[in-house]
XYZ file of C-alpha atoms in Angstrom:
692
model
C -11.957 -22.868 -26.155
C -11.560 -25.963 -24.020
C -12.799 -25.559 -20.544
C -10.021 -26.806 -18.079
C -9.343 -26.527 -14.338
C -5.813 -25.664 -13.126
C -4.883 -26.390 -9.487
C -7.063 -24.863 -6.766
C -6.808 -21.239 -7.736
C -10.074 -20.314 -9.553
C -9.906 -17.294 -11.919
C -12.415 -15.044 -13.551
C -14.010 -16.027 -16.747
C -11.712 -13.818 -18.631
C -8.363 -14.466 -16.785
C -5.646 -16.412 -18.405
C -3.167 -19.026 -17.269
C -0.059 -20.084 -19.014
C 2.106 -23.212 -19.181
C 5.376 -22.485 -17.307
C 7.608 -24.004 -19.872
C 6.006 -21.950 -22.573
C 6.150 -18.772 -20.432
C 9.859 -19.402 -19.497
C 10.764 -19.546 -23.131
C 8.779 -16.514 -24.261
C 10.984 -13.786 -25.860
C 8.280 -12.017 -27.785
C 5.045 -12.942 -25.804
C 2.035 -13.874 -27.786
C -1.510 -14.398 -26.592
C -2.201 -17.960 -25.390
C -4.991 -18.530 -22.891
C -7.872 -20.785 -21.696
C -11.058 -19.474 -20.182
C -12.682 -20.780 -16.976
C -16.123 -21.160 -15.655
C -15.886 -20.287 -11.973
C -17.428 -17.793 -9.636
C -15.806 -14.294 -9.811
C -13.054 -13.637 -7.332
C -12.824 -10.303 -5.668
C -8.978 -9.880 -5.205
C -6.530 -7.027 -5.723
C -2.886 -6.267 -5.039
C -1.854 -2.602 -4.691
C 1.671 -3.233 -5.967
C 4.382 -5.765 -5.892
C 8.196 -5.765 -5.248
C 10.208 -4.976 -8.328
C 13.648 -6.289 -7.372
C 13.016 -10.107 -8.111
C 13.295 -12.989 -5.686
C 17.013 -13.069 -6.221
C 17.587 -9.354 -6.566
C 17.633 -9.788 -10.341
C 16.955 -6.176 -11.197
C 19.641 -4.951 -8.599
C 22.393 -6.896 -10.408
C 21.125 -6.138 -13.892
C 21.215 -2.398 -13.132
C 24.589 -2.350 -11.625
C 25.919 -4.239 -14.585
C 24.351 -1.858 -16.940
C 25.861 1.231 -14.885
C 29.117 -0.375 -14.823
C 28.970 -0.775 -18.677
C 29.229 -4.522 -18.525
C 25.758 -5.161 -20.205
C 23.650 -3.350 -22.768
C 20.306 -1.538 -22.505
C 18.645 -4.340 -24.307
C 19.895 -6.895 -21.763
C 18.709 -4.762 -18.913
C 15.252 -4.428 -20.627
C 15.077 -8.086 -21.109
C 15.690 -8.868 -17.343
C 13.019 -6.196 -16.535
C 10.521 -7.603 -18.926
C 11.089 -11.093 -17.603
C 10.560 -10.087 -14.108
C 7.296 -8.074 -15.033
C 5.779 -11.013 -16.948
C 6.775 -13.462 -14.171
C 4.995 -11.370 -11.552
C 1.857 -11.157 -13.878
C 1.847 -14.761 -14.220
C 2.473 -15.408 -10.549
C -0.623 -13.221 -9.603
C -2.766 -14.842 -12.205
C -1.880 -18.254 -10.915
C -2.533 -17.163 -7.372
C -6.154 -16.258 -8.484
C -5.645 -12.448 -8.209
C -8.459 -10.742 -10.247
C -7.145 -7.072 -10.295
C -3.546 -7.388 -11.109
C -1.433 -4.125 -11.213
C 0.899 -3.069 -13.881
C 3.390 -0.119 -13.978
C 4.307 -0.748 -10.424
C 7.598 -1.962 -11.816
C 10.208 0.705 -11.880
C 13.942 0.846 -13.014
C 14.567 3.179 -10.068
C 11.530 4.938 -8.540
C 7.806 5.223 -9.435
C 7.656 8.948 -8.632
C 10.601 9.454 -11.002
C 8.651 7.457 -13.496
C 5.865 10.026 -13.131
C 8.193 12.848 -13.539
C 9.461 11.385 -16.844
C 5.811 10.745 -17.969
C 5.054 14.400 -17.469
C 8.225 15.527 -19.135
C 9.076 17.622 -15.962
C 12.799 17.306 -16.659
C 14.985 19.988 -14.821
C 16.894 21.935 -17.359
C 20.277 20.903 -16.033
C 19.915 17.424 -17.642
C 19.810 19.128 -21.173
C 16.803 17.002 -22.357
C 15.856 18.084 -25.789
C 12.446 16.418 -26.005
C 11.160 13.019 -27.235
C 10.752 9.886 -25.224
C 12.860 9.856 -22.041
C 15.719 7.383 -22.361
C 17.990 5.713 -19.756
C 20.585 8.508 -20.156
C 18.291 11.289 -18.865
C 16.351 8.957 -16.571
C 19.416 7.707 -14.584
C 21.066 11.033 -14.595
C 17.985 12.359 -12.747
C 18.322 9.392 -10.331
C 22.027 9.252 -9.771
C 23.567 12.307 -11.281
C 26.407 12.106 -13.925
C 29.920 13.496 -14.263
C 28.612 17.138 -14.806
C 25.443 17.466 -12.827
C 24.089 16.164 -9.531
C 21.220 13.877 -8.932
C 17.617 15.120 -8.006
C 16.951 14.940 -4.150
C 15.919 11.655 -2.577
C 13.741 11.527 0.537
C 11.655 9.125 2.499
C 8.331 7.806 1.024
C 5.974 8.754 3.870
C 7.061 6.864 6.969
C 8.530 3.758 5.194
C 12.243 2.963 4.614
C 11.759 3.460 0.799
C 13.044 6.661 -0.771
C 11.672 8.431 -3.887
C 13.138 11.041 -6.192
C 11.672 14.446 -5.357
C 10.098 16.349 -8.488
C 11.574 19.816 -8.802
C 8.795 22.142 -10.296
C 8.204 25.859 -10.768
C 5.712 28.271 -12.569
C 7.928 27.904 -15.686
C 7.975 24.145 -15.704
C 6.879 22.803 -19.096
C 4.949 19.436 -19.177
C 4.678 17.095 -22.086
C 3.775 13.416 -22.492
C 7.357 12.152 -22.574
C 7.337 8.480 -21.405
C 4.798 5.943 -22.605
C 5.976 3.305 -19.953
C 2.487 2.846 -18.404
C 0.937 1.989 -21.746
C 3.816 -0.205 -22.794
C 3.708 -2.353 -19.654
C -0.089 -2.719 -19.923
C 0.286 -3.854 -23.517
C 3.106 -6.217 -22.495
C 0.963 -7.956 -19.953
C -1.924 -8.021 -22.342
C 0.216 -9.731 -25.094
C 0.284 -12.859 -22.709
C -3.323 -12.580 -22.167
C -3.300 -10.805 -18.705
C -5.551 -7.743 -18.317
C -4.020 -5.553 -15.698
C -4.971 -2.478 -13.745
C -2.492 0.212 -14.758
C -1.256 2.185 -11.731
C -0.496 5.956 -11.817
C 0.756 8.317 -9.032
C -2.303 10.489 -8.729
C -2.028 14.057 -9.993
C -2.617 15.765 -6.715
C -0.207 13.536 -4.692
C 2.451 14.084 -7.321
C 2.323 17.689 -6.772
C 2.185 17.604 -3.027
C 5.163 15.247 -3.122
C 7.217 17.700 -5.114
C 9.261 20.724 -4.081
C 9.960 24.166 -5.726
C 12.887 24.057 -8.190
C 16.090 25.902 -7.400
C 15.517 29.594 -7.606
C 11.732 29.339 -7.040
C 10.318 30.859 -3.985
C 9.563 28.345 -1.198
C 6.176 29.890 -0.996
C 5.222 28.860 -4.505
C 2.024 26.871 -4.586
C 2.865 23.556 -6.232
C -0.877 22.826 -6.623
C -1.098 25.895 -8.915
C 0.288 23.572 -11.608
C -2.705 21.036 -11.380
C -4.282 22.361 -14.648
C -0.933 22.031 -16.465
C -0.453 18.431 -15.638
C -4.015 17.272 -16.008
C -3.906 17.436 -19.939
C -0.948 14.912 -19.746
C -2.998 12.553 -17.534
C -5.836 12.792 -20.004
C -3.519 11.654 -22.771
C -2.363 8.772 -20.794
C -5.892 7.804 -19.864
C -6.960 7.991 -23.604
C -3.944 5.802 -24.725
C -4.813 3.293 -22.003
C -8.493 3.158 -22.916
C -7.444 2.717 -26.617
C -5.218 -0.113 -25.579
C -8.044 -2.014 -23.895
C -7.692 -1.066 -20.197
C -10.860 -1.428 -18.189
C -9.516 -0.237 -14.909
C -7.014 2.424 -13.866
C -5.580 2.895 -10.396
C -4.730 6.371 -9.151
C -2.507 6.312 -6.108
C -3.305 9.153 -3.826
C -1.433 8.493 -0.569
C -1.243 12.163 0.465
C -5.021 11.821 1.303
C -4.033 10.301 4.696
C -2.027 13.415 5.547
C -3.385 16.499 7.456
C -4.954 18.504 4.572
C -6.553 21.857 4.773
C -9.828 22.569 2.753
C -7.885 24.259 -0.089
C -5.826 21.064 -0.629
C -9.020 18.895 -0.416
C -10.711 21.138 -2.918
C -7.781 20.353 -5.444
C -8.622 16.590 -5.165
C -12.319 17.549 -6.074
C -11.181 19.913 -8.757
C -8.710 17.393 -10.335
C -11.053 14.469 -10.635
C -13.946 16.723 -11.803
C -11.625 17.941 -14.646
C -10.660 14.235 -15.419
C -14.298 12.961 -15.243
C -15.111 13.157 -18.878
C -11.840 11.508 -19.884
C -12.414 8.663 -17.428
C -15.940 7.961 -18.872
C -16.158 4.316 -19.771
C -13.499 3.263 -17.321
C -13.449 1.986 -13.786
C -11.306 4.250 -11.600
C -9.845 3.127 -8.292
C -8.413 5.802 -6.039
C -6.036 4.140 -3.652
C -5.103 5.466 -0.296
C -2.645 3.812 2.250
C -0.357 4.213 5.309
C -2.898 5.650 7.768
C -6.539 6.507 8.543
C -8.339 8.972 6.465
C -9.591 12.066 8.468
C -13.281 12.455 8.502
C -13.346 15.458 6.227
C -10.982 13.785 3.756
C -13.211 10.709 3.797
C -16.118 12.791 2.786
C -14.182 14.401 -0.093
C -12.814 11.115 -1.438
C -16.287 9.240 -1.304
C -17.730 12.153 -3.241
C -15.051 12.235 -6.059
C -16.638 12.302 -9.545
C -15.616 9.700 -12.032
C -14.385 7.419 -9.413
C -15.628 3.779 -9.364
C -13.727 2.396 -6.221
C -11.867 3.589 -3.320
C -9.011 1.629 -1.511
C -8.298 1.868 2.105
C -5.482 0.724 4.418
C -7.446 -1.177 7.185
C -4.216 -2.227 8.856
C -2.688 1.036 9.746
C -6.151 2.828 9.187
C -8.240 0.732 11.466
C -10.313 3.896 12.331
C -11.546 4.229 8.789
C -13.701 1.267 9.496
C -15.904 3.537 11.753
C -16.089 6.019 8.823
C -17.181 3.291 6.482
C -19.788 2.134 8.969
C -21.092 5.611 9.130
C -21.867 5.474 5.377
C -20.278 4.452 2.051
C -21.560 5.265 -1.496
C -23.764 2.480 -2.692
C -22.616 2.758 -6.240
C -18.822 2.480 -5.543
C -16.530 -0.535 -4.919
C -14.705 -0.740 -1.619
C -11.107 -2.216 -1.850
C -10.441 -3.415 1.584
C -6.647 -3.449 2.474
C -6.723 -6.065 5.156
C -3.382 -7.760 4.256
C -0.406 -5.934 5.754
C 1.764 -4.695 2.981
C 4.441 -3.306 5.315
C 5.201 -6.268 7.603
C 6.069 -9.960 7.138
C 3.573 -11.686 9.557
C 1.065 -14.210 8.404
C -2.339 -12.548 8.355
C -4.978 -13.600 11.011
C -7.312 -14.857 8.341
C -10.118 -15.495 10.877
C -10.008 -11.985 12.106
C -9.704 -10.539 8.652
C -12.699 -12.481 7.431
C -14.734 -11.141 10.288
C -13.855 -7.679 9.120
C -14.625 -8.396 5.509
C -17.943 -9.934 6.530
C -18.813 -6.783 8.310
C -17.932 -4.788 5.318
C -20.000 -6.928 3.123
C -23.015 -6.190 5.136
C -22.445 -2.467 4.442
C -21.465 -2.381 0.862
C -22.600 -5.730 -0.488
C -20.668 -8.842 -1.628
C -20.495 -7.609 -5.269
C -18.897 -4.324 -4.282
C -16.317 -5.630 -1.936
C -12.730 -6.467 -3.017
C -10.097 -8.024 -0.900
C -6.653 -6.240 -1.192
C -3.304 -5.326 0.451
C -3.081 -2.400 2.766
C -0.432 -0.899 0.435
C 1.964 -1.972 -2.173
C 3.920 -5.097 -1.189
C 7.105 -3.165 -2.325
C 7.833 -2.707 1.468
C 8.058 -6.411 2.221
C 10.384 -9.340 1.365
C 9.668 -11.118 -1.894
C 9.278 -14.934 -1.249
C 9.902 -17.435 1.443
C 10.741 -20.154 -1.046
C 14.419 -21.285 -0.466
C 14.530 -19.239 2.733
C 16.514 -21.915 4.531
C 17.941 -19.710 7.287
C 14.666 -19.736 9.287
C 13.389 -22.758 11.101
C 9.972 -24.372 10.211
C 8.075 -23.012 13.159
C 9.217 -19.295 12.516
C 8.409 -19.638 8.897
C 4.888 -20.743 9.570
C 4.411 -17.304 11.339
C 5.511 -15.409 8.273
C 4.121 -14.238 4.883
C 6.363 -12.432 2.401
C 4.997 -10.851 -0.731
C 4.381 -14.169 -2.631
C 2.497 -15.729 0.307
C 0.532 -12.622 0.770
C -0.933 -13.211 -2.678
C -2.238 -16.580 -1.341
C -3.711 -14.865 1.660
C -5.574 -12.389 -0.440
C -6.981 -15.060 -2.674
C -7.941 -17.195 0.273
C -9.913 -14.399 1.913
C -11.477 -13.608 -1.445
C -12.693 -17.091 -1.907
C -13.866 -17.169 1.622
C -16.080 -14.056 1.059
C -17.328 -15.628 -2.233
C -18.484 -18.713 -0.206
C -15.596 -20.961 -1.356
C -13.583 -21.079 1.908
C -10.444 -23.213 1.774
C -10.870 -25.042 5.079
C -7.394 -26.519 4.920
C -5.691 -23.183 4.327
C -7.619 -21.533 7.071
C -6.935 -24.290 9.520
C -3.097 -24.211 8.810
C -3.281 -20.538 9.430
C -5.228 -20.794 12.691
C -2.648 -23.439 13.829
C 0.272 -21.055 13.072
C -1.395 -18.254 14.989
C -1.870 -20.442 17.967
C 1.684 -21.641 17.722
C 3.053 -18.144 17.732
C 0.872 -17.111 20.657
C 1.951 -19.914 22.903
C 5.581 -20.454 21.840
C 8.083 -20.074 24.678
C 10.643 -18.501 22.378
C 8.294 -15.466 22.054
C 7.775 -14.725 25.687
C 10.294 -13.877 28.356
C 8.583 -13.138 31.564
C 11.706 -11.469 33.139
C 11.892 -9.048 30.299
C 8.231 -8.248 30.449
C 8.557 -7.607 34.132
C 11.484 -5.273 33.638
C 9.780 -3.434 30.859
C 6.576 -3.105 32.866
C 8.549 -1.523 35.717
C 9.735 1.259 33.447
C 6.331 3.124 33.469
C 6.860 4.749 36.906
C 9.731 6.952 35.792
C 10.752 9.328 32.990
C 14.422 8.040 33.423
C 16.087 11.476 33.274
C 19.681 11.606 34.661
C 19.656 13.008 38.439
C 22.325 15.707 37.905
C 21.435 18.574 35.646
C 23.247 19.058 32.263
C 25.496 21.972 33.455
C 26.860 20.036 36.443
C 27.347 16.834 34.475
C 29.329 18.788 31.780
C 31.565 20.304 34.428
C 32.229 16.790 35.969
C 32.932 15.299 32.580
C 35.284 18.059 31.580
C 37.270 17.620 34.834
C 37.734 13.934 33.885
C 38.235 14.189 30.222
C 40.004 17.646 29.877
C 38.898 18.208 26.313
C 39.378 21.450 24.358
C 36.412 23.812 24.213
C 35.479 22.475 20.818
C 36.563 18.953 20.624
C 36.694 17.000 17.247
C 35.458 13.541 16.606
C 33.844 11.431 13.856
C 30.347 9.860 13.651
C 31.928 6.461 14.079
C 32.052 4.101 11.103
C 34.879 4.051 8.576
C 34.565 2.749 5.132
C 33.743 -0.933 4.862
C 36.309 -2.145 2.268
C 35.994 -5.297 0.125
C 38.802 -6.836 2.149
C 36.941 -6.303 5.376
C 33.720 -7.861 3.929
C 35.763 -10.839 2.640
C 37.365 -11.202 6.108
C 33.957 -11.386 7.855
C 32.484 -13.737 5.330
C 35.505 -16.115 5.763
C 35.210 -16.020 9.502
C 31.467 -16.677 9.444
C 32.118 -19.701 7.124
C 34.667 -21.049 9.576
C 37.527 -20.519 7.003
C 39.644 -18.875 9.652
C 40.133 -19.277 13.348
C 38.863 -16.820 15.944
C 42.352 -15.774 16.777
C 43.187 -15.081 13.178
C 40.009 -12.961 12.749
C 40.581 -11.059 16.068
C 44.138 -10.297 14.976
C 43.114 -9.179 11.539
C 40.405 -6.855 13.031
C 42.790 -5.517 15.533
C 45.279 -4.653 12.944
C 42.531 -2.629 11.056
C 41.576 -0.775 14.264
C 45.146 0.055 14.907
C 45.475 1.700 11.586
C 42.243 3.749 12.224
C 43.359 4.784 15.622
C 46.816 5.795 14.198
C 45.200 7.792 11.374
C 43.052 9.844 13.862
C 45.969 10.593 16.134
C 47.918 11.833 13.205
C 44.916 14.137 12.325
C 44.940 15.249 16.008
C 41.265 14.156 16.542
C 40.290 14.674 20.142
C 37.739 11.855 20.691
C 38.516 8.679 18.771
C 36.411 5.969 17.242
C 37.471 2.461 16.487
C 35.865 2.484 12.995
C 33.557 -0.503 13.485
C 35.367 -2.901 11.032
C 33.790 -5.969 12.829
C 30.219 -4.708 11.979
C 28.249 -5.839 8.990
C 25.423 -3.248 9.641
C 24.442 -0.889 12.445
C 21.280 -2.820 13.107
C 22.086 -6.336 12.125
C 25.301 -6.353 14.109
C 23.358 -5.843 17.392
C 20.254 -7.912 16.493
C 22.438 -11.017 15.846
C 23.441 -10.745 19.495
C 20.144 -10.086 20.950
C 17.462 -12.583 21.839
C 14.190 -12.297 20.131
C 15.641 -11.618 16.686
C 15.793 -13.588 13.501
C 17.592 -13.027 10.234
C 16.664 -14.173 6.657
C 18.942 -15.316 3.764
C 16.935 -13.557 1.052
C 14.559 -11.299 2.749
C 15.696 -8.245 0.723
C 13.620 -5.092 0.523
C 14.216 -2.199 -1.914
C 15.365 1.113 -0.355
C 15.984 2.925 -3.647
C 17.234 2.104 -6.972
C 19.453 -0.946 -6.786
C 19.943 -0.398 -3.016
C 18.463 -3.196 -1.040
C 18.368 -3.951 2.729
C 17.517 -7.073 4.690
C 15.739 -5.960 7.834
C 15.949 -8.290 10.997
C 12.753 -9.817 12.187
C 11.705 -9.135 15.896
C 9.710 -12.064 16.804
C 9.917 -12.155 20.590
C 10.864 -10.431 23.776
C 14.209 -8.863 23.494
C 17.173 -9.285 25.871
C 20.999 -9.168 25.806
C 22.543 -12.488 26.577
C 26.031 -11.147 26.865
C 28.066 -7.922 26.163
C 28.197 -6.999 22.357
C 30.827 -4.270 21.921
C 32.890 -4.103 25.125
C 35.681 -6.318 23.782
C 36.360 -4.260 20.654
C 35.858 -0.879 22.499
C 38.299 -1.792 25.278
C 40.632 -3.168 22.707
C 40.651 0.117 20.845
C 40.958 2.170 23.988
C 44.106 0.135 24.847
C 45.779 1.513 21.762
C 45.502 5.135 22.672
C 45.589 7.514 25.580
C 42.913 9.763 24.009
C 39.206 8.987 24.822
C 37.724 6.290 22.751
C 33.906 6.446 22.054
C 31.765 3.387 22.724
C 29.441 3.120 19.655
C 25.921 1.783 19.995
C 22.817 1.814 17.848
C 19.764 3.109 19.761
C 16.536 1.167 20.423
C 14.307 3.269 18.231
C 16.624 2.924 15.129
C 16.798 -0.805 15.741
C 13.012 -0.809 15.922
C 12.388 1.287 12.838
C 14.732 -0.520 10.569
C 13.286 -4.128 11.533
C 10.286 -6.033 10.740
C 8.676 -5.572 14.130
C 6.347 -8.078 15.975
C 2.728 -7.057 15.596
C 1.348 -8.787 18.713
C 2.210 -5.908 21.167
C 2.537 -2.205 20.904
C 5.684 -0.849 19.273
C 6.534 1.065 22.266
C 6.695 -2.081 24.297
C 9.255 -3.599 21.959
C 11.193 -0.277 21.894
C 11.380 -0.380 25.773
C 12.732 -3.845 25.692
C 15.504 -3.000 23.268
C 16.288 0.078 25.384
C 16.855 -2.172 28.411
C 19.245 -4.338 26.411
C 21.146 -1.394 25.228
C 21.221 -0.009 28.869
C 23.041 -3.188 29.981
C 25.625 -2.575 27.213
C 26.038 1.212 28.243
C 26.736 0.193 31.820
C 29.055 -2.613 30.881
C 31.102 -0.135 28.616
C 31.313 2.337 31.519
C 32.423 -0.402 33.897
C 35.213 -1.358 31.321
C 36.626 2.288 31.418
C 34.803 3.862 28.296
C 33.912 7.448 29.335
C 32.148 8.567 26.267
C 29.290 6.675 24.611
C 27.550 7.638 21.504
C 24.082 6.097 20.832
C 22.905 6.383 17.343
C 19.260 7.281 16.674
C 19.538 7.756 12.981
C 16.005 6.466 12.189
C 14.202 8.416 14.946
C 12.435 10.535 12.303
C 11.264 7.469 10.262
C 8.780 6.342 12.770
C 7.217 9.640 13.004
C 3.493 9.327 12.390
C 2.082 11.095 9.370
C -0.608 12.925 11.168
C 0.479 15.651 13.719
C -2.052 14.663 16.222
C -0.237 11.405 16.700
C 3.360 12.712 16.702
C 3.687 13.872 20.247
C 2.751 10.351 21.540
C 5.468 8.796 19.384
C 8.143 11.277 20.332
C 7.326 10.879 23.972
C 8.028 7.053 23.961
C 10.886 7.335 21.450
C 12.696 9.929 23.604
C 11.835 7.886 26.816
C 13.433 4.772 25.117
C 16.658 6.805 24.638
C 16.659 7.990 28.213
C 16.232 4.431 29.449
C 19.495 3.398 27.801
C 21.696 5.869 29.847
C 19.633 6.741 33.052
C 22.012 5.010 35.377
C 25.389 5.993 34.235
C 27.762 8.126 36.375
C 27.725 11.796 36.080
C 31.323 11.813 34.635
C 30.221 9.480 31.847
C 29.422 11.570 28.626
C 26.444 10.290 26.470
C 25.961 11.777 23.067
C 23.411 11.038 20.310
C 23.682 10.987 16.551
C 20.170 11.499 15.259
C 17.872 12.052 12.396
C 15.490 14.591 14.090
C 12.205 15.660 12.858
C 12.063 18.928 10.912
């Protein structure tokens, strides 16, 4: 083959690159590659967003579900996305490119399909799992409900919970992982197939309906390992050199029995793994010391991946000893936030690790899958140039990983590092980040626990005397359905297609309907329905300083559901009242109490991309002060009942029990700050997702 150089992204001697026009026109990809003579790169990505830079997967899924497109058309969109991602990573110089991180709905559900662990209510009769059974498990159908969905660790992503029991029968029922490996290989890209590890899969499951809660899910390990062996054998036959097993439950509090199951599982798999390089990937937190000992001693395992962003203490364990024969995949690029990496600091960390494990055994990686961050900053025109220089979405993180890998290999891109250093300095010194008055107010909070002065019983008596409510009053959570007409109304107002007066009158008419309906239903405490709000976090963030919003910064929550988290880049304050106008307008339409509706500081924090240059609790306290101002303005305007929603309180709960009390202490303190100065006759209530 002819030796060529393309751009400044060196690849390994076996890595391919493709002409964009050729790639874009591929319908049935065929091998087409050139080889390069460069020094080996040491870079890896744990996983990548599936939705596409313009949410292509979302729209393709919803079109298919609505019967507007065929299965073949959905598969074509999915294939194009997967191949485009493979090419993007190869072009960025990534050596270890993952496959099977794409999913039509959820990667844990994909594993359930692979294992054939289909609940009987879906009437699966065997064979390869098709879209009908797969999407019925994910979404339900006209006759049966969907499987349970819950949070993926402490992220805002949701996974479909497997339902297992002693009678569950397993069989190799989805060959997706092998098919996607072959798909990438057909265009010359050798990928690292990614599997949810067998022990984590069981620990993330629940007993099926009718099975005792005390049933040991890990007792099924020897039933699922034969399926994993079949998958490994097929991947090996297809030409795979590496396989990645994601075992994120290793960062949890695990007793000795559960740790033993990891040792047992990989010992059982060892003979099947012979001839392959096996990466066990961990993420989202530190590894406990006993877990670290177990993981580093696993048989048949070539490499171990660590989250060194949220798991900085793991560095001390590595310094204390790391197996000389294993590779260390160092997750120094944050896969859960959108800030540009401090390359100089990360390079120092990597050089320290290089001194422990050696240059040939060190691989630069992301802290976790990039699934949890936005896709690409290209065409992100809503952000200004300065702010964009501080950020890195998934596509930009590929470049950061490669830049660090090159630097470790002695090929430091001085221009790239200099630009990064300038951006870091800009962010540190920018006046838009720092507000001394806010910092002073937040600092002053530390001297009190901010409990209301009067005890609860006396407050309730004072409130009842003022409100004269029945013993068991009725109300609703707050928001009424957001109709297509309401969304269109807000869009037209935002685009200056209607005057402010027209907009206010239209929203007032909607509120009037909602108030009238509640009065007809004899609801005791009314709400205005929030027709003016686009989102319970975005609505407030748009009115607070220190927040920025993207045009296309979408992140998958589950299936086709995507969210666009705000970016908290600076000190937070409230320039003016945010809800008082609408709440008082609604109160003027009825004699019954009208609740003021606010989103709490911890929920705003947990549903945003949060600045990483100060502790999260500091940012939470700043938001709490802003909400406190709003609470007091609502009270002065005559609103006697105020609801503060903390729907995401649980989502920030640390994975390890030893860290949970500290989080709950400052989270609850943040809530108390919001209402610590209201009168005893003002009733404050909370709508919360509490820890179980």
